[in-house]
């Protein structure tokens, strides 16, 4: 496709027809802040945090929802742009109860970061709500705190466009609009499958992983990348760890899941710290299962397999793999059976 150019903050930048101003800017290393924009979903242009000044345009334009055009002259941080962003952020802060001191999202909240960046004063327009903010805490995985919701709609697009679950939508009109599940029921009464994509999409503290509440601030946790052990898809995880304990799990933006997870991968990790979990091999000695080192266990298994192969032949030995390990480990298991033991007797628990 033919490239064409525009001027971005005084620099000439080439772009492909069809790209948005946001895409062109990011491609050129120019950062434009966003709130409602989310990767792999259609831009809605609803929050207006990404507005930029385009010479000749009647108003400021949302960079995420405006296509770049040849010879445009764009300013991404002019005084007019900064003032507009400050106003947008002030309005977002005015609707709700954004008390960062006690908010679970403190330190990873995108609204908080932008309010700091643009030095937004205490909202001049804040008014107390005419009724208490809706708060939902009747399931074991997700908390919904509408006092923090800024109606960016990212949770809805995460649910409907990324996961294609269609469990939530924007309901009601005007200042009464809110995120609804099955005609405004609680998650547990709706079609929600608790994949948690809405929690991962939320830029503030309106949707929270219930099991992570109060268990460590963002700056106290260490992210650890690993592979989900629940099935052969091999989803990539970012496990948040504090004091050698899992706090919560998010999907990593990598192949094959690109951030998405299922309910098990995101919320089903408590077995890791279960006190009855086996953490060392057990060998039966004098009729009793006894903890032993990996060296002793592997020497024992190797010796027994060797004896059995010599005595009965490789066709009398079979290997059983598991759906709870990675594809790579399953590959190694069948390779071991075929190349080392010398048999094709390999099976997998998924066929039970
Ligand atoms: Fe562009 Fe919200 S990020 S309008």
Short mmCIF file of C-alpha atoms and ligand atoms in Angstrom, two decimals:
data_model
loop_
_atom_site.label_atom_id
_atom_site.label_comp_id
_atom_site.label_asym_id
_atom_site.label_seq_id
_atom_site.Cartn_x
_atom_site.Cartn_y
_atom_site.Cartn_z
CA UNK A 1 0.00 0.00 0.00
CA UNK A 2 1.28 3.48 -0.87
CA UNK A 3 2.75 5.46 2.00
CA UNK A 4 1.90 9.10 2.48
CA UNK A 5 3.00 11.70 5.04
CA UNK A 6 1.72 14.11 7.66
CA UNK A 7 3.33 16.44 10.20
CA UNK A 8 3.35 15.32 13.81
CA UNK A 9 4.65 17.79 16.40
CA UNK A 10 6.74 19.41 13.65
CA UNK A 11 8.18 16.12 12.30
CA UNK A 12 7.29 14.62 8.92
CA UNK A 13 5.91 11.12 9.48
CA UNK A 14 5.00 8.49 6.88
CA UNK A 15 1.84 6.41 7.36
CA UNK A 16 -0.34 3.85 5.61
CA UNK A 17 -3.86 4.87 4.49
CA UNK A 18 -6.39 3.52 7.00
CA UNK A 19 -4.21 4.04 10.07
CA UNK A 20 -5.59 6.16 12.91
CA UNK A 21 -3.69 9.17 14.22
CA UNK A 22 -3.02 7.14 17.39
CA UNK A 23 -1.45 4.30 15.39
CA UNK A 24 0.68 6.73 13.38
CA UNK A 25 1.84 8.50 16.55
CA UNK A 26 2.70 5.28 18.36
CA UNK A 27 4.52 4.01 15.29
CA UNK A 28 6.59 7.21 15.37
CA UNK A 29 7.32 6.85 19.10
CA UNK A 30 4.99 9.69 20.11
CA UNK A 31 2.93 8.81 23.18
CA UNK A 32 -0.72 9.91 23.24
CA UNK A 33 -2.60 8.97 26.45
CA UNK A 34 -5.73 6.81 26.16
CA UNK A 35 -8.39 5.45 28.50
CA UNK A 36 -11.23 3.93 26.49
CA UNK A 37 -9.02 2.65 23.63
CA UNK A 38 -8.18 -1.04 23.87
CA UNK A 39 -6.06 -3.20 21.59
CA UNK A 40 -7.89 -5.59 19.24
CA UNK A 41 -11.27 -3.87 19.72
CA UNK A 42 -13.11 -1.20 17.74
CA UNK A 43 -12.38 2.34 18.95
CA UNK A 44 -15.39 4.15 20.41
CA UNK A 45 -13.83 7.57 20.98
CA UNK A 46 -15.84 7.91 24.16
CA UNK A 47 -13.43 9.16 26.82
CA UNK A 48 -11.76 11.99 24.78
CA UNK A 49 -8.48 11.68 26.68
CA UNK A 50 -6.61 11.11 23.41
CA UNK A 51 -7.73 14.34 21.75
CA UNK A 52 -5.18 16.08 19.53
CA UNK A 53 -5.12 19.39 17.66
CA UNK A 54 -5.33 19.09 13.89
CA UNK A 55 -4.70 22.30 11.96
CA UNK A 56 -7.89 23.48 10.24
CA UNK A 57 -10.20 21.17 12.23
CA UNK A 58 -13.13 22.84 13.98
CA UNK A 59 -12.63 20.89 17.23
CA UNK A 60 -10.01 18.74 18.90
CA UNK A 61 -10.18 15.20 17.47
CA UNK A 62 -9.87 11.82 19.24
CA UNK A 63 -6.65 10.28 17.94
CA UNK A 64 -7.89 6.72 18.53
CA UNK A 65 -10.97 7.15 16.31
CA UNK A 66 -9.73 9.56 13.62
CA UNK A 67 -8.04 8.32 10.49
CA UNK A 68 -4.78 9.98 9.53
CA UNK A 69 -4.90 11.98 6.30
CA UNK A 70 -2.21 13.23 3.96
CA UNK A 71 -0.63 16.58 4.88
CA UNK A 72 -2.41 16.85 8.22
CA UNK A 73 -0.57 19.02 10.75
CA UNK A 74 -1.08 17.50 14.20
CA UNK A 75 -0.08 18.68 17.66
CA UNK A 76 -0.36 16.06 20.40
CA UNK A 77 0.59 18.11 23.49
CA UNK A 78 -0.34 21.75 22.71
CA UNK A 79 -1.66 23.93 25.58
CA UNK A 80 -5.18 23.55 24.14
CA UNK A 81 -4.83 19.74 24.12
CA UNK A 82 -3.46 19.65 27.68
CA UNK A 83 -6.32 21.87 28.94
CA UNK A 84 -8.91 19.64 27.27
CA UNK A 85 -7.36 16.49 28.75
CA UNK A 86 -7.31 18.10 32.18
CA UNK A 87 -11.01 18.92 31.85
CA UNK A 88 -11.88 15.38 30.66
CA UNK A 89 -9.98 13.86 33.58
CA UNK A 90 -11.60 16.22 36.05
CA UNK A 91 -15.04 15.19 34.82
CA UNK A 92 -14.11 11.50 35.07
CA UNK A 93 -12.93 12.03 38.63
CA UNK A 94 -16.07 13.99 39.48
CA UNK A 95 -18.35 11.07 38.67
CA UNK A 96 -17.65 8.53 41.35
CA UNK A 97 -15.66 8.13 44.49
CA UNK A 98 -12.03 7.95 43.41
CA UNK A 99 -10.32 7.72 46.75
CA UNK A 100 -6.87 6.48 45.75
CA UNK A 101 -5.74 5.93 49.36
CA UNK A 102 -7.94 2.89 49.82
CA UNK A 103 -8.47 1.89 46.18
CA UNK A 104 -7.17 -1.56 45.29
CA UNK A 105 -5.95 -0.25 41.92
CA UNK A 106 -3.66 2.37 43.50
CA UNK A 107 -0.38 2.22 41.59
CA UNK A 108 -1.76 0.57 38.46
CA UNK A 109 -4.81 2.81 37.81
CA UNK A 110 -4.61 4.57 34.44
CA UNK A 111 -6.91 7.39 35.58
CA UNK A 112 -4.72 8.03 38.62
CA UNK A 113 -1.59 8.10 36.45
CA UNK A 114 -3.15 10.59 34.01
CA UNK A 115 -4.53 12.79 36.80
CA UNK A 116 -0.99 13.01 38.16
CA UNK A 117 0.56 13.58 34.73
CA UNK A 118 -1.80 16.47 33.94
CA UNK A 119 -1.87 17.74 37.54
CA UNK A 120 -5.66 17.64 37.72
CA UNK A 121 -6.96 19.62 40.72
CA UNK A 122 -9.58 18.24 43.09
CA UNK A 123 -12.69 17.98 40.88
CA UNK A 124 -14.58 21.27 40.91
CA UNK A 125 -17.76 19.52 39.74
CA UNK A 126 -17.93 16.68 42.26
CA UNK A 127 -21.40 16.24 43.68
CA UNK A 128 -22.53 13.56 46.10
CA UNK A 129 -24.53 10.80 44.36
CA UNK A 130 -28.32 10.89 44.82
CA UNK A 131 -28.19 7.19 45.74
CA UNK A 132 -25.39 4.88 46.99
CA UNK A 133 -23.06 3.54 44.32
CA UNK A 134 -23.79 -0.04 43.33
CA UNK A 135 -21.33 -2.54 44.84
CA UNK A 136 -21.44 -6.26 44.00
CA UNK A 137 -19.66 -8.87 46.06
CA UNK A 138 -21.85 -12.00 45.76
CA UNK A 139 -19.45 -14.31 43.92
CA UNK A 140 -16.05 -15.74 44.81
CA UNK A 141 -14.01 -14.21 41.96
CA UNK A 142 -14.97 -10.69 40.84
CA UNK A 143 -15.95 -7.54 42.75
CA UNK A 144 -17.83 -4.77 40.90
CA UNK A 145 -17.43 -1.32 42.46
CA UNK A 146 -19.38 1.24 40.44
CA UNK A 147 -18.08 4.15 42.51
CA UNK A 148 -14.87 3.72 40.50
CA UNK A 149 -16.42 3.13 37.04
CA UNK A 150 -15.64 5.84 34.44
CA UNK A 151 -17.83 4.26 31.71
CA UNK A 152 -14.93 3.80 29.32
CA UNK A 153 -16.61 0.60 28.07
CA UNK A 154 -13.39 -1.44 27.93
CA UNK A 155 -14.94 -4.25 30.00
CA UNK A 156 -17.81 -4.52 27.51
CA UNK A 157 -15.48 -4.68 24.52
CA UNK A 158 -13.25 -7.17 26.34
CA UNK A 159 -16.27 -9.37 27.01
CA UNK A 160 -18.02 -8.98 23.65
CA UNK A 161 -15.20 -8.44 21.15
CA UNK A 162 -12.16 -10.15 22.64
CA UNK A 163 -13.79 -13.10 24.42
CA UNK A 164 -17.06 -13.01 22.43
CA UNK A 165 -19.06 -13.91 25.54
CA UNK A 166 -21.60 -11.07 25.17
CA UNK A 167 -22.37 -11.17 28.89
CA UNK A 168 -22.27 -7.43 29.63
CA UNK A 169 -23.37 -4.24 27.88
CA UNK A 170 -23.82 -0.52 28.50
CA UNK A 171 -27.36 -0.02 29.83
CA UNK A 172 -29.65 2.93 30.57
CA UNK A 173 -29.27 6.47 29.19
CA UNK A 174 -27.40 9.70 29.88
CA UNK A 175 -26.10 10.17 33.41
CA UNK A 176 -27.88 6.97 34.47
CA UNK A 177 -25.93 4.71 32.15
CA UNK A 178 -24.01 1.85 33.71
CA UNK A 179 -22.53 -1.52 32.82
CA UNK A 180 -25.24 -4.17 33.01
CA UNK A 181 -25.20 -7.96 32.93
CA UNK A 182 -28.32 -9.70 31.63
CA UNK A 183 -30.69 -6.72 31.96
CA UNK A 184 -28.99 -5.47 35.12
CA UNK A 185 -28.55 -8.64 37.16
CA UNK A 186 -25.50 -9.61 39.18
CA UNK A 187 -22.72 -11.51 37.39
CA UNK A 188 -23.64 -14.77 39.10
CA UNK A 189 -27.25 -14.47 37.83
CA UNK A 190 -26.18 -13.57 34.29
CA UNK A 191 -24.50 -15.34 31.35
CA UNK A 192 -21.06 -14.39 32.70
CA UNK A 193 -18.59 -17.30 32.56
CA UNK A 194 -16.10 -15.58 34.89
CA UNK A 195 -13.23 -15.52 32.43
CA UNK A 196 -12.18 -12.24 34.10
CA UNK A 197 -11.44 -10.46 30.82
CA UNK A 198 -13.47 -7.50 32.15
CA UNK A 199 -11.22 -7.31 35.21
CA UNK A 200 -8.11 -7.30 33.05
CA UNK A 201 -9.63 -4.67 30.72
CA UNK A 202 -10.63 -2.24 33.47
CA UNK A 203 -8.22 0.74 33.63
CA UNK A 204 -9.36 1.75 37.14
CA UNK A 205 -10.56 -0.05 40.27
CA UNK A 206 -14.16 -0.75 39.20
CA UNK A 207 -13.65 -4.47 38.47
CA UNK A 208 -11.36 -6.32 40.83
CA UNK A 209 -9.97 -9.80 41.34
CA UNK A 210 -11.59 -10.64 44.66
CA UNK A 211 -8.82 -12.99 45.77
CA UNK A 212 -6.19 -10.27 45.37
CA UNK A 213 -7.92 -7.69 47.58
CA UNK A 214 -5.63 -6.35 50.28
CA UNK A 215 -2.87 -8.82 49.43
CA UNK A 216 -0.28 -6.49 47.95
CA UNK A 217 0.04 -3.24 46.05
CA UNK A 218 1.25 -3.22 42.44
CA UNK A 219 4.75 -2.07 43.43
CA UNK A 220 5.11 -4.83 46.03
CA UNK A 221 4.45 -7.67 43.58
CA UNK A 222 6.83 -9.38 41.18
CA UNK A 223 5.45 -10.48 37.79
CA UNK A 224 6.47 -14.00 36.74
CA UNK A 225 5.83 -15.25 33.21
CA UNK A 226 4.78 -18.87 32.83
CA UNK A 227 2.52 -21.26 30.90
CA UNK A 228 -0.95 -22.24 32.12
CA UNK A 229 -0.97 -25.94 33.09
CA UNK A 230 -4.72 -26.51 32.66
CA UNK A 231 -4.81 -27.69 29.02
CA UNK A 232 -2.77 -28.03 25.86
CA UNK A 233 -3.51 -24.54 24.49
CA UNK A 234 -0.50 -23.23 26.40
CA UNK A 235 -1.88 -19.82 27.37
CA UNK A 236 0.79 -17.43 28.60
CA UNK A 237 0.34 -16.12 32.12
CA UNK A 238 1.70 -13.26 34.14
CA UNK A 239 1.64 -14.45 37.73
CA UNK A 240 1.82 -11.67 40.32
CA UNK A 241 3.82 -12.91 43.30
CA UNK A 242 4.42 -11.40 46.72
CA UNK A 243 6.44 -13.15 49.47
CA UNK A 244 6.55 -16.36 47.36
CA UNK A 245 2.75 -16.50 47.24
CA UNK A 246 0.54 -15.94 44.22
CA UNK A 247 -1.58 -12.78 44.54
CA UNK A 248 -3.30 -12.91 41.17
CA UNK A 249 -2.91 -14.06 37.57
CA UNK A 250 -3.34 -12.06 34.34
CA UNK A 251 -3.06 -13.14 30.73
CA UNK A 252 0.22 -12.15 29.05
CA UNK A 253 -0.09 -10.36 25.70
CA UNK A 254 1.66 -13.14 23.75
CA UNK A 255 0.81 -16.09 21.50
CA UNK A 256 -1.50 -17.97 21.70
CA UNK A 257 -3.92 -16.16 24.05
CA UNK A 258 -2.91 -12.49 23.69
CA UNK A 259 -4.06 -11.66 27.20
CA UNK A 260 -7.20 -13.78 27.22
CA UNK A 261 -7.70 -16.50 29.84
CA UNK A 262 -10.47 -18.84 30.93
CA UNK A 263 -11.91 -19.00 34.43
CA UNK A 264 -9.53 -21.80 35.45
CA UNK A 265 -6.37 -20.15 34.15
CA UNK A 266 -7.14 -16.81 35.80
CA UNK A 267 -8.84 -17.76 39.05
CA UNK A 268 -8.10 -21.46 39.63
CA UNK A 269 -4.61 -21.27 41.10
CA UNK A 270 -5.26 -21.96 44.80
CA UNK A 271 -4.10 -25.58 44.50
CA UNK A 272 -0.53 -24.23 44.17
CA UNK A 273 -0.44 -23.34 47.87
CA UNK A 274 -2.68 -26.17 49.11
CA UNK A 275 -1.14 -27.75 52.22
CA UNK A 276 -1.87 -31.28 50.93
CA UNK A 277 -0.16 -30.71 47.59
CA UNK A 278 2.70 -33.12 46.83
CA UNK A 279 5.94 -31.17 46.68
CA UNK A 280 8.42 -34.07 46.76
CA UNK A 281 8.47 -37.60 45.21
CA UNK A 282 7.17 -40.46 47.37
CA UNK A 283 8.64 -43.97 47.30
CA UNK A 284 6.97 -46.96 48.94
CA UNK A 285 9.40 -48.33 51.53
CA UNK A 286 8.30 -51.19 53.78
CA UNK A 287 4.71 -50.56 52.65
CA UNK A 288 4.84 -46.85 53.57
CA UNK A 289 4.95 -43.92 51.11
CA UNK A 290 8.12 -42.09 52.07
CA UNK A 291 9.38 -38.68 50.82
CA UNK A 292 12.64 -39.02 48.86
CA UNK A 293 14.84 -36.78 46.72
CA UNK A 294 14.30 -36.46 42.97
CA UNK A 295 17.67 -38.21 42.40
CA UNK A 296 16.61 -41.25 44.42
CA UNK A 297 13.16 -41.38 42.81
CA UNK A 298 14.53 -41.08 39.24
CA UNK A 299 17.27 -43.69 39.88
CA UNK A 300 14.60 -46.07 41.19
CA UNK A 301 12.28 -45.55 38.20
CA UNK A 302 15.16 -45.87 35.69
CA UNK A 303 16.34 -49.10 37.34
CA UNK A 304 12.85 -50.63 37.39
CA UNK A 305 12.15 -49.70 33.75
CA UNK A 306 15.49 -51.22 32.71
CA UNK A 307 14.76 -54.45 34.60
CA UNK A 308 11.23 -54.74 33.18
CA UNK A 309 12.43 -54.07 29.63
CA UNK A 310 15.15 -56.74 29.90
CA UNK A 311 12.82 -59.28 31.46
CA UNK A 312 9.59 -58.78 29.45
CA UNK A 313 10.55 -56.61 26.45
CA UNK A 314 9.60 -53.00 25.60
CA UNK A 315 6.13 -53.91 24.34
CA UNK A 316 5.09 -54.73 27.91
CA UNK A 317 5.68 -51.14 29.04
CA UNK A 318 3.32 -48.21 28.43
CA UNK A 319 3.58 -44.47 29.12
CA UNK A 320 0.69 -42.31 30.27
CA UNK A 321 0.87 -38.54 29.75
CA UNK A 322 -1.24 -35.78 31.27
CA UNK A 323 -3.41 -32.89 30.13
CA UNK A 324 -2.10 -30.95 33.15
CA UNK A 325 1.40 -30.48 31.74
CA UNK A 326 2.63 -28.50 28.75
CA UNK A 327 2.66 -29.78 25.16
CA UNK A 328 6.46 -29.73 25.30
CA UNK A 329 6.48 -32.06 28.32
CA UNK A 330 4.00 -34.37 26.59
CA UNK A 331 6.24 -34.38 23.52
CA UNK A 332 9.25 -35.34 25.65
CA UNK A 333 7.27 -38.14 27.30
CA UNK A 334 6.28 -39.81 24.00
CA UNK A 335 9.82 -39.29 22.68
CA UNK A 336 11.21 -41.01 25.76
CA UNK A 337 8.83 -43.95 25.35
CA UNK A 338 9.57 -44.41 21.66
CA UNK A 339 13.30 -43.62 21.55
CA UNK A 340 14.50 -44.84 24.96
CA UNK A 341 12.06 -47.59 25.96
CA UNK A 342 11.34 -48.64 22.37
CA UNK A 343 7.55 -48.87 22.39
CA UNK A 344 4.65 -46.97 20.83
CA UNK A 345 2.41 -47.63 23.84
CA UNK A 346 1.72 -44.00 24.73
CA UNK A 347 -1.58 -42.56 25.83
CA UNK A 348 -3.03 -39.47 27.43
CA UNK A 349 -5.58 -38.85 30.18
CA UNK A 350 -7.65 -36.62 27.85
CA UNK A 351 -8.87 -39.84 26.12
CA UNK A 352 -10.39 -41.28 29.27
FE1 LIG B 1 -9.51 7.89 22.39
FE2 LIG B 1 -10.83 7.40 24.66
S1 LIG B 1 -8.86 6.78 24.10
S2 LIG B 1 -11.43 8.66 23.01
#
